[in-house]
PDB file of C-alpha atoms and ligand atoms in Angstrom:
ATOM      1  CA  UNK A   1      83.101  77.030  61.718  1.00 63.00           C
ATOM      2  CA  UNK A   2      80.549  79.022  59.630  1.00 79.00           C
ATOM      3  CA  UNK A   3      81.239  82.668  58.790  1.00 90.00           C
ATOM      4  CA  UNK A   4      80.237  85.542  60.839  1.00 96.00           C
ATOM      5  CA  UNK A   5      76.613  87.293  60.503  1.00 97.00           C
ATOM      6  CA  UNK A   6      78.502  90.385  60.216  1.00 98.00           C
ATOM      7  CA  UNK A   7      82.188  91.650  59.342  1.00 98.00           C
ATOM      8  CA  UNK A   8      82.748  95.319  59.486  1.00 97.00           C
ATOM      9  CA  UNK A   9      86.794  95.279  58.404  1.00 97.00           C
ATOM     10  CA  UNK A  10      88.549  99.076  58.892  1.00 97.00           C
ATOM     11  CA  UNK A  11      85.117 100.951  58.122  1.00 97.00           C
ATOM     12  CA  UNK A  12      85.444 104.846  57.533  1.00 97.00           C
ATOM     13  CA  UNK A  13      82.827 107.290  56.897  1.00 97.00           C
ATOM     14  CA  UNK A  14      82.792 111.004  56.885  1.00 96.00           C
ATOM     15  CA  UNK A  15      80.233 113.873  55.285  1.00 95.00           C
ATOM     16  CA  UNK A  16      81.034 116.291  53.413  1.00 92.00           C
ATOM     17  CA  UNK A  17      79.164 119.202  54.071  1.00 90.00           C
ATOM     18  CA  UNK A  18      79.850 122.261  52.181  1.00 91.00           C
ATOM     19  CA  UNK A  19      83.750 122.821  52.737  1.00 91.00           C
ATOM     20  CA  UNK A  20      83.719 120.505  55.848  1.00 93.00           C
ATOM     21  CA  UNK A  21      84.440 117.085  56.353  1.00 92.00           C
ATOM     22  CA  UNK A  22      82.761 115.705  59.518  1.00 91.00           C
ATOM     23  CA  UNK A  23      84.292 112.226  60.463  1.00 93.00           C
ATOM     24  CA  UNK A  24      82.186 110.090  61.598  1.00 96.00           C
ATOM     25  CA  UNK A  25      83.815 106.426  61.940  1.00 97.00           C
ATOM     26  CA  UNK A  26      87.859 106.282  61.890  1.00 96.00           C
ATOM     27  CA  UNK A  27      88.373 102.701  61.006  1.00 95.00           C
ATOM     28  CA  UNK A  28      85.693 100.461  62.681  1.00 96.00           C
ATOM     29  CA  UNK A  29      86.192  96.653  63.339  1.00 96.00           C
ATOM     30  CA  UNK A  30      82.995  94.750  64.447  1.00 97.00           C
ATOM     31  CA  UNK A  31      82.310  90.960  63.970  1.00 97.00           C
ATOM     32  CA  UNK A  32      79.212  89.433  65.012  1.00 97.00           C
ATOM     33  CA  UNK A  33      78.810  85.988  65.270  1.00 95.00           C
ATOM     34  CA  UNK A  34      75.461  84.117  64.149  1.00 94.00           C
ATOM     35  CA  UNK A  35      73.472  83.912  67.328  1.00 93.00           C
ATOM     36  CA  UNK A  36      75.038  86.845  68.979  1.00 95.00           C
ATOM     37  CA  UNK A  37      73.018  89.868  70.368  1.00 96.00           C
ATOM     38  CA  UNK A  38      75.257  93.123  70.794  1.00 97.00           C
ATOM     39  CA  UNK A  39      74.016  95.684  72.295  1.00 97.00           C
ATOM     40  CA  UNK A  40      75.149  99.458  70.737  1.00 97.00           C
ATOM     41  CA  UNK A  41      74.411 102.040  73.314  1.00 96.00           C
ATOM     42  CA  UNK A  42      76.665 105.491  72.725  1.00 92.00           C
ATOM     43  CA  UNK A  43      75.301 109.113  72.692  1.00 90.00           C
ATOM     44  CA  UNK A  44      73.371 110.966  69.995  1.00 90.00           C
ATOM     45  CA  UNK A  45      75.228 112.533  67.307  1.00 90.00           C
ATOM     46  CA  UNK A  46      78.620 109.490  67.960  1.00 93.00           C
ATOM     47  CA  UNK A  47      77.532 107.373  64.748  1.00 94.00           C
ATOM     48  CA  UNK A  48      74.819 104.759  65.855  1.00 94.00           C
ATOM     49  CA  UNK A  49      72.319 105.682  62.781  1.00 93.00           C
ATOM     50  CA  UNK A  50      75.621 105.606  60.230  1.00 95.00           C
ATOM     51  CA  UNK A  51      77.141 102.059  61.514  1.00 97.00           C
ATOM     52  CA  UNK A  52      73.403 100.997  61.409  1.00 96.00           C
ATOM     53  CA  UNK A  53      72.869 102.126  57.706  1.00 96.00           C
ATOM     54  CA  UNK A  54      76.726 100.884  57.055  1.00 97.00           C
ATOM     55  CA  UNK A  55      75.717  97.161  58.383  1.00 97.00           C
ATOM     56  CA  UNK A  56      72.154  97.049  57.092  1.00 97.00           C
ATOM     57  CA  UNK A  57      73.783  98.140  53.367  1.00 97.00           C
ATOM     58  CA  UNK A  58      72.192 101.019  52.936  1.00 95.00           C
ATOM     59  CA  UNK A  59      74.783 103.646  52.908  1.00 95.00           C
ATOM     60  CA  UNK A  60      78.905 102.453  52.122  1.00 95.00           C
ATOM     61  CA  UNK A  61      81.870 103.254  53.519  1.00 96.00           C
ATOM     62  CA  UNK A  62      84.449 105.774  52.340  1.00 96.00           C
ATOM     63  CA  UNK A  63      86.696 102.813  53.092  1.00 97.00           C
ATOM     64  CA  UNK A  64      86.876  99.590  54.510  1.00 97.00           C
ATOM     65  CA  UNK A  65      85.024  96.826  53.679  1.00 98.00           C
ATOM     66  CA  UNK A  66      81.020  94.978  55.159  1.00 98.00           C
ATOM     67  CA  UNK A  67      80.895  91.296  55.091  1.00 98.00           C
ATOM     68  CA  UNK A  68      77.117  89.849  55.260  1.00 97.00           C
ATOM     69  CA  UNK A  69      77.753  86.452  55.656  1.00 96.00           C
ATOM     70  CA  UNK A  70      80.821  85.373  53.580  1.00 95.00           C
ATOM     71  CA  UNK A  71      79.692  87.898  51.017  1.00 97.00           C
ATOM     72  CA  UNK A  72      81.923  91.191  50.673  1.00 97.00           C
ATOM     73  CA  UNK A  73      79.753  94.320  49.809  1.00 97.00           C
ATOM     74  CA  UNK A  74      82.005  97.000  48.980  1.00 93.00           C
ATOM     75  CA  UNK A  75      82.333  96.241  44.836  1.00 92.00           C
ATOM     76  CA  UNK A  76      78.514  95.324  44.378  1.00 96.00           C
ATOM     77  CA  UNK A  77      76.163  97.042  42.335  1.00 95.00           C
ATOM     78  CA  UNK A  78      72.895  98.308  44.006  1.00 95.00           C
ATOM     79  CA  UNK A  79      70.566  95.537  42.720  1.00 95.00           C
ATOM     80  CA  UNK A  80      73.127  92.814  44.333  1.00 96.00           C
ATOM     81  CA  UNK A  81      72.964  95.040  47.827  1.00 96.00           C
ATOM     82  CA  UNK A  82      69.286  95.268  47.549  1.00 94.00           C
ATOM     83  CA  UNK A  83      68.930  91.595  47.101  1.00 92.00           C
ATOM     84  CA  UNK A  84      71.643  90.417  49.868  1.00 94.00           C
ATOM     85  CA  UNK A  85      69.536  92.976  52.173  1.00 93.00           C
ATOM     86  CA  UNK A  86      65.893  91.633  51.583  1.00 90.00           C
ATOM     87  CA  UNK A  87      67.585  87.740  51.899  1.00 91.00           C
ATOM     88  CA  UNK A  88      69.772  88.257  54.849  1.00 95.00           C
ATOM     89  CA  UNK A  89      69.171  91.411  57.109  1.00 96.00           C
ATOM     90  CA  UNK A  90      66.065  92.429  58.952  1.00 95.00           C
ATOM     91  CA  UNK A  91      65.107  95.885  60.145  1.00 95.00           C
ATOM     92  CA  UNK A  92      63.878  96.783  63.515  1.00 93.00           C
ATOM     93  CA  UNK A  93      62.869 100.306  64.185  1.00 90.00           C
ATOM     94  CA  UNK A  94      61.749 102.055  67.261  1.00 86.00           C
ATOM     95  CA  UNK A  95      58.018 103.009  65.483  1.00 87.00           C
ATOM     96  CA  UNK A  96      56.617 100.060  64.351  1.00 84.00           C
ATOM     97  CA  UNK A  97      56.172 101.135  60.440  1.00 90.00           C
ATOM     98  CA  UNK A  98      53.781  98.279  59.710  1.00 94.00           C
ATOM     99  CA  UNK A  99      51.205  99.057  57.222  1.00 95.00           C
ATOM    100  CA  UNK A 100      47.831 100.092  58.460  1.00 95.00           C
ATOM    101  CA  UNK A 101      45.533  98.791  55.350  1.00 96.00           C
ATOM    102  CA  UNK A 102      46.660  95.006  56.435  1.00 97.00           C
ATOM    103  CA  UNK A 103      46.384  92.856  58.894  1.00 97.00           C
ATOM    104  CA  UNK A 104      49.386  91.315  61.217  1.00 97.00           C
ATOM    105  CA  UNK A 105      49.363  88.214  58.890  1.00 98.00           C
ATOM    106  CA  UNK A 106      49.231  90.339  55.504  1.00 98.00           C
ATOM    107  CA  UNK A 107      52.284  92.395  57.238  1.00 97.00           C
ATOM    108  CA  UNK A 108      54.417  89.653  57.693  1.00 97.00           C
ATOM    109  CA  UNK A 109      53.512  87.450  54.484  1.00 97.00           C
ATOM    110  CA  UNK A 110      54.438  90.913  52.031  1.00 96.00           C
ATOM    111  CA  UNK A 111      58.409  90.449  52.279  1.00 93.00           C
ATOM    112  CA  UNK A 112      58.291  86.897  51.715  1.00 94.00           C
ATOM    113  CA  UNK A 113      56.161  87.169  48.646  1.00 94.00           C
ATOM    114  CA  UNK A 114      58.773  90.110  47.445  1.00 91.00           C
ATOM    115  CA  UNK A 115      61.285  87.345  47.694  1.00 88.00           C
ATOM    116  CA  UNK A 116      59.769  84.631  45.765  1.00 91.00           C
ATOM    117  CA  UNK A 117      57.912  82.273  47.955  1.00 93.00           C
ATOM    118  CA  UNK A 118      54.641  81.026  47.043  1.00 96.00           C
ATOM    119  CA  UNK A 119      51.818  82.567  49.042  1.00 97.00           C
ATOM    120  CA  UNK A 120      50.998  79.609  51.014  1.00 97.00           C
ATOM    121  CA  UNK A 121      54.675  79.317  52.075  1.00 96.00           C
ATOM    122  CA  UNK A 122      54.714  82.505  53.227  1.00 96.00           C
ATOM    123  CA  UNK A 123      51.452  82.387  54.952  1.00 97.00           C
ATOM    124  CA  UNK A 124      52.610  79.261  56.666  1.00 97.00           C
ATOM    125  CA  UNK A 125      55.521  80.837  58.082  1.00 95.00           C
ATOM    126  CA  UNK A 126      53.913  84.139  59.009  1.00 96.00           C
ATOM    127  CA  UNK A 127      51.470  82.325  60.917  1.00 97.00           C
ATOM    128  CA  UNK A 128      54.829  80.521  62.208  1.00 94.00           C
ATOM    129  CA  UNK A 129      56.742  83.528  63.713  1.00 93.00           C
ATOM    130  CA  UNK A 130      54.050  85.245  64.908  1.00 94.00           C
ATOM    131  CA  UNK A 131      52.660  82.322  66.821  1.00 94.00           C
ATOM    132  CA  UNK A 132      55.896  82.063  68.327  1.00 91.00           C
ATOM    133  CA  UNK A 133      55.851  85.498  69.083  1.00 90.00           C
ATOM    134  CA  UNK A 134      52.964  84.689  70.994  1.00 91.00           C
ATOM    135  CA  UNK A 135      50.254  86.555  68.509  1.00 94.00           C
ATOM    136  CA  UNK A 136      48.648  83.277  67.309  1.00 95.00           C
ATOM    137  CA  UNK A 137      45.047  85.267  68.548  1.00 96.00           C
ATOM    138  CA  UNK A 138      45.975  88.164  66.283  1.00 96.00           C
ATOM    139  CA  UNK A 139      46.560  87.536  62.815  1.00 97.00           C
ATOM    140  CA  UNK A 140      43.773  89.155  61.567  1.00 97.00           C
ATOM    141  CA  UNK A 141      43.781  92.602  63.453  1.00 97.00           C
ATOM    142  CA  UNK A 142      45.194  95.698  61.799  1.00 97.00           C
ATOM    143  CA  UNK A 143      48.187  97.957  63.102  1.00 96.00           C
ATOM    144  CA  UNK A 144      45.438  99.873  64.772  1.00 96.00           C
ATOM    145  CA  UNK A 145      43.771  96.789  66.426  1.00 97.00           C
ATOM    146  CA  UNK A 146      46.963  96.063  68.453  1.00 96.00           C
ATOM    147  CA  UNK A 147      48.667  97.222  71.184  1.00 93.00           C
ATOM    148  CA  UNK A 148      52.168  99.046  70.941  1.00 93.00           C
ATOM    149  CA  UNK A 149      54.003  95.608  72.337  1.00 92.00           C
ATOM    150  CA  UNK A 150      51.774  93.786  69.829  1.00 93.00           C
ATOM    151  CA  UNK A 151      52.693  95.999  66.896  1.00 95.00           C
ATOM    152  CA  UNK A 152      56.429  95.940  67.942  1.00 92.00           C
ATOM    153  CA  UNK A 153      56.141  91.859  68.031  1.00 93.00           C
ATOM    154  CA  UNK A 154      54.664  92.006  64.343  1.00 95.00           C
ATOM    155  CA  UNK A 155      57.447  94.771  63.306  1.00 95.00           C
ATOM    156  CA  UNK A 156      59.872  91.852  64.737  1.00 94.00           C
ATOM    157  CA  UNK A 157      57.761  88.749  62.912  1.00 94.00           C
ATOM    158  CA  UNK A 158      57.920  90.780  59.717  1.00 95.00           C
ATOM    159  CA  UNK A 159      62.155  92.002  60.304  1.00 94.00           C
ATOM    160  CA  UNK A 160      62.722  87.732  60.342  1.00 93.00           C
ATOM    161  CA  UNK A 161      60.242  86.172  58.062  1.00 93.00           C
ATOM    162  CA  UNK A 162      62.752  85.773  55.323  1.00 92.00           C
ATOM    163  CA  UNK A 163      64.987  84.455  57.580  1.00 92.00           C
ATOM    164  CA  UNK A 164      67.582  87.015  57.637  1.00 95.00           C
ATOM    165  CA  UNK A 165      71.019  85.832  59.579  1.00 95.00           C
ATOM    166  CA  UNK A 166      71.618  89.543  60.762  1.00 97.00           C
ATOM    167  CA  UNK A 167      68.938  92.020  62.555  1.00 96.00           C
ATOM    168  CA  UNK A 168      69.707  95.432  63.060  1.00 97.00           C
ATOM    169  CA  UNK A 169      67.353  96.594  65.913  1.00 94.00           C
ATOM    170  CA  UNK A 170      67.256 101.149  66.156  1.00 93.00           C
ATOM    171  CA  UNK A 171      65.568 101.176  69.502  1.00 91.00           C
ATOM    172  CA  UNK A 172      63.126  98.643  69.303  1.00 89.00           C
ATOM    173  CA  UNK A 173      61.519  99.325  72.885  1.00 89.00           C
ATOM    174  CA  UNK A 174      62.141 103.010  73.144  1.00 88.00           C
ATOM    175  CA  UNK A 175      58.615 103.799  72.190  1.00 84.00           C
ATOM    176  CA  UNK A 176      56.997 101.108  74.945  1.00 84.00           C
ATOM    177  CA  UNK A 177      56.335 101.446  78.442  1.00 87.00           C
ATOM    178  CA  UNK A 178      58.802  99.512  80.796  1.00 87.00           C
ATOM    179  CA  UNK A 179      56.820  96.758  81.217  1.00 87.00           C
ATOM    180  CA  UNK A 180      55.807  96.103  77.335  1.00 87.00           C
ATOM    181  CA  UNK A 181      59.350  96.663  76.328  1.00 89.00           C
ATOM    182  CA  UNK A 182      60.436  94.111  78.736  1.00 90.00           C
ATOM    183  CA  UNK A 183      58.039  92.063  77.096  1.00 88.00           C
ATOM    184  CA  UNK A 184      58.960  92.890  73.731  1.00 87.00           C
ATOM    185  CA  UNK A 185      63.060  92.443  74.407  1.00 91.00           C
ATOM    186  CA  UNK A 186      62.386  88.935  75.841  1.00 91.00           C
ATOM    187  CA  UNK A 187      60.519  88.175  72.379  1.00 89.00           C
ATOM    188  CA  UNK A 188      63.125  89.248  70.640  1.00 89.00           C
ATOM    189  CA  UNK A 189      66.203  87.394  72.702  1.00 91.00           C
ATOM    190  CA  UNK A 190      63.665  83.912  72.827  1.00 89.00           C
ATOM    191  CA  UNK A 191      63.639  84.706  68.841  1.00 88.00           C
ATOM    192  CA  UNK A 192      67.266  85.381  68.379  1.00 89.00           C
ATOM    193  CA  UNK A 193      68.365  82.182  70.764  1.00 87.00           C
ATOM    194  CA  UNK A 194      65.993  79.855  68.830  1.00 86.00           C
ATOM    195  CA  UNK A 195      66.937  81.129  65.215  1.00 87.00           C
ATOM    196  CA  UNK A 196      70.578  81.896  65.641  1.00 89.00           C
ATOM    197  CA  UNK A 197      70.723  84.802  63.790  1.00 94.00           C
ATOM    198  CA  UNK A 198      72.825  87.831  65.310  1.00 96.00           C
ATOM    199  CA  UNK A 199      71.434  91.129  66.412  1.00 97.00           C
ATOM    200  CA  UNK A 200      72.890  94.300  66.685  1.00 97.00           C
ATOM    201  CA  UNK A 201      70.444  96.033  69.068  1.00 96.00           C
ATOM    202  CA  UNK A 202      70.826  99.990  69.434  1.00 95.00           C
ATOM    203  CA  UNK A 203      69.308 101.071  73.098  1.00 93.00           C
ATOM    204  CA  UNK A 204      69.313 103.569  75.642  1.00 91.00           C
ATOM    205  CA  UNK A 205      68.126 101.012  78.040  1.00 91.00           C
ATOM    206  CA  UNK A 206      70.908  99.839  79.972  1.00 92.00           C
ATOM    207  CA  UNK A 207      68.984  97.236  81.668  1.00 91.00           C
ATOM    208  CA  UNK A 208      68.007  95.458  78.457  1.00 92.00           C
ATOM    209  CA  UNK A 209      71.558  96.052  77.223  1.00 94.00           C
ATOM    210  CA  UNK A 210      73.295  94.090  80.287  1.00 94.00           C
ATOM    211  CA  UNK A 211      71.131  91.188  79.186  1.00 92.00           C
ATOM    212  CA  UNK A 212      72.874  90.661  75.368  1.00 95.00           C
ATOM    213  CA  UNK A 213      76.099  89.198  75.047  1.00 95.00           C
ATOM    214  CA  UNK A 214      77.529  92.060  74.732  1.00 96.00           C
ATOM    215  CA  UNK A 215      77.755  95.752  75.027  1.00 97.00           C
ATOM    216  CA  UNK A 216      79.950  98.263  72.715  1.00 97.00           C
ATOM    217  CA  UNK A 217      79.715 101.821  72.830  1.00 96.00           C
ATOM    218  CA  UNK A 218      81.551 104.716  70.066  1.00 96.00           C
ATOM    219  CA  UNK A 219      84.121 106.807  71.413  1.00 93.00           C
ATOM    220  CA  UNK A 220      85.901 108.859  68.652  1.00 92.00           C
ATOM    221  CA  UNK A 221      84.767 107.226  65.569  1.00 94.00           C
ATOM    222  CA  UNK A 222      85.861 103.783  67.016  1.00 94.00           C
ATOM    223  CA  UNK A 223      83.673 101.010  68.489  1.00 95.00           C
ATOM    224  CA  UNK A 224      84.670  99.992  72.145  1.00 92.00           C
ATOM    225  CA  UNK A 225      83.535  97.575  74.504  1.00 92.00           C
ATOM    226  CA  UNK A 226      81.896  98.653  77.907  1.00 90.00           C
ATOM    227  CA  UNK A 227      82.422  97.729  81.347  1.00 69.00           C
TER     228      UNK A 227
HETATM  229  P1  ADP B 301      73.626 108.995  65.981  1.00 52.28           P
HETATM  230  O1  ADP B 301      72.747 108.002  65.288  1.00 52.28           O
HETATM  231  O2  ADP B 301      74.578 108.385  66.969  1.00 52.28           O
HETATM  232  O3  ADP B 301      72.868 110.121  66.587  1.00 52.28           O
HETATM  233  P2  ADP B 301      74.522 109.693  63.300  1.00 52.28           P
HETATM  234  O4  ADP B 301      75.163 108.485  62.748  1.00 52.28           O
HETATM  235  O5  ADP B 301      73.140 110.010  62.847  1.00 52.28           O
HETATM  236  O6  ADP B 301      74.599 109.651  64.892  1.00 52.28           O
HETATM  237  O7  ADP B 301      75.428 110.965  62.967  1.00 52.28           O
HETATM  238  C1  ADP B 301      76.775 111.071  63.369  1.00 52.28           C
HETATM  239  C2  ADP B 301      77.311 112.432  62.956  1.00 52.28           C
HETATM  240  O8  ADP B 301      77.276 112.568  61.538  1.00 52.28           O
HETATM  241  C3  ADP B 301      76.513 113.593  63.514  1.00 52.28           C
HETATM  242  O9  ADP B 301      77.408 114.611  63.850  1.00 52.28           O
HETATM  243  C4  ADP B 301      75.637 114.002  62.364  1.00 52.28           C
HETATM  244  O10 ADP B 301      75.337 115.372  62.415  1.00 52.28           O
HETATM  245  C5  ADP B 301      76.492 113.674  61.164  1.00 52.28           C
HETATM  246  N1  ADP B 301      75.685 113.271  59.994  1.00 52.28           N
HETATM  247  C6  ADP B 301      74.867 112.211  59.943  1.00 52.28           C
HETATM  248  N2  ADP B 301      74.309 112.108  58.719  1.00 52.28           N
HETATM  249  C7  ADP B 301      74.774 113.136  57.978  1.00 52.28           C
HETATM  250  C8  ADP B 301      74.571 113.582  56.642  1.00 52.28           C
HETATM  251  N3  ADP B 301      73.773 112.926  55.798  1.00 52.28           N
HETATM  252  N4  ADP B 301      75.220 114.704  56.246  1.00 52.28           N
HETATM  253  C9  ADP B 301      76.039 115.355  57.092  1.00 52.28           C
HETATM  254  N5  ADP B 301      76.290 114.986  58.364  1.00 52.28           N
HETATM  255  C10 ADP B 301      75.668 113.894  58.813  1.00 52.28           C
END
């Protein structure tokens, strides 16, 4: 059996602020197997953002330990954590952060070429995910050329064109209407099934949320299912 996407093992965090220690996570325990899609729905302020930047390697834990793959994070340097994250996690946010000076194409061909591949290899597969994505007619247009569901497809094209086995997902529809975010979660689920890399998808949107695998919540600095 191959390894999980994603091991959080007895993960604590906690700020220091001044002479106060706010605890944040008490000893969190989340596996995520490739081709999974959690859904993280809890309250503002209960510790989505910090197990987000936990997972995604871009803060660590006070304890505990983040598998990516069969690959243990805690004892690696920064350059190692940067590389493991541009190889093997994508990042979804809830504005679409693409750059404006280049085209849907351009977008998605940039973190490939900061990996390595050749140009045409990345072109290849850029054209690739966003046809899939169903943006074959829109290579060529700009951010500002597309619509919001358009510009949240190429955000998702870009998050998986280095074939990452884990994508963290920060509200990917919040900033669509219903219908476009429908649009744009179905995208991403047709993209997750067919790849089988995991998700972990932070929403508000209950209705999205009861269509992933499953749902957790955080209660108390500890990760629970829901009903
Ligand atoms: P969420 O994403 O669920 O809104 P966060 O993970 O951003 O929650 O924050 C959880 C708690 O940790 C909050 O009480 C927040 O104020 C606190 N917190 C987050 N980041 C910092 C920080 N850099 N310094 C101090 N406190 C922080």
């Amino acid at each position: 059996m191959s390894a999980p996407a994603l091991q959080l093992a007895n993960v604590s965090r906690a700020y220091v602020q001044g002479d106060n220690v706010v605890p944040v996570l008490g000893g969190v325990d989340l596996t995520l197997q490739p081709g999974e899609m959690v859904a993280l729905v809890a309250p503002s302020g209960s510790g989505k953002s910090t197990l987000l930047h936990l997972a995604g390697l871009l803060e660590k834990p006070d304890s505990g330990e983040v598998f990516i793959g069969e690959t243990a994070t805690a004892a690696l340097d920064d350059g190692a954590r940067t590389r493991l994250r541009r190889t093997d996690i994508g990042f979804v946010y809830q504005f679409h952060h693409l750059l404006g000076e280049f085209t849907a194409l351009e977008n998605v061909i940039m973190p490939q070429r900061i990996a390595g591949l050749s140009f045409d290899e990345a072109k290849g597969r850029a054209a690739e995910i966003l046809t899939f994505l169903g943006l074959a007619h829109r290579l060529d247009h700009r951010p500002a050329e597309l619509s919001g569901g358009e510009q949240q497809r190429v955000a998702i094209a870009r998050a998986v064109a280095n074939t990452p086995r884990l994508l963290l997902a920060d509200e990917p529809t919040g900033n669509l209407d219903p219908g476009t975010g429908e649009h744009v979660f179905a995208t991403l689920a047709a993209l997750v099934r067919q790849s089988g890399l995991a998700a972990l998808v932070a929403t508000h949107n209950l209705e999205l949320a009861a269509r992933m695998d499953r749902r957790i919540t955080l209660r108390g600095g500890q990760i629970v299912p829901m009903a």
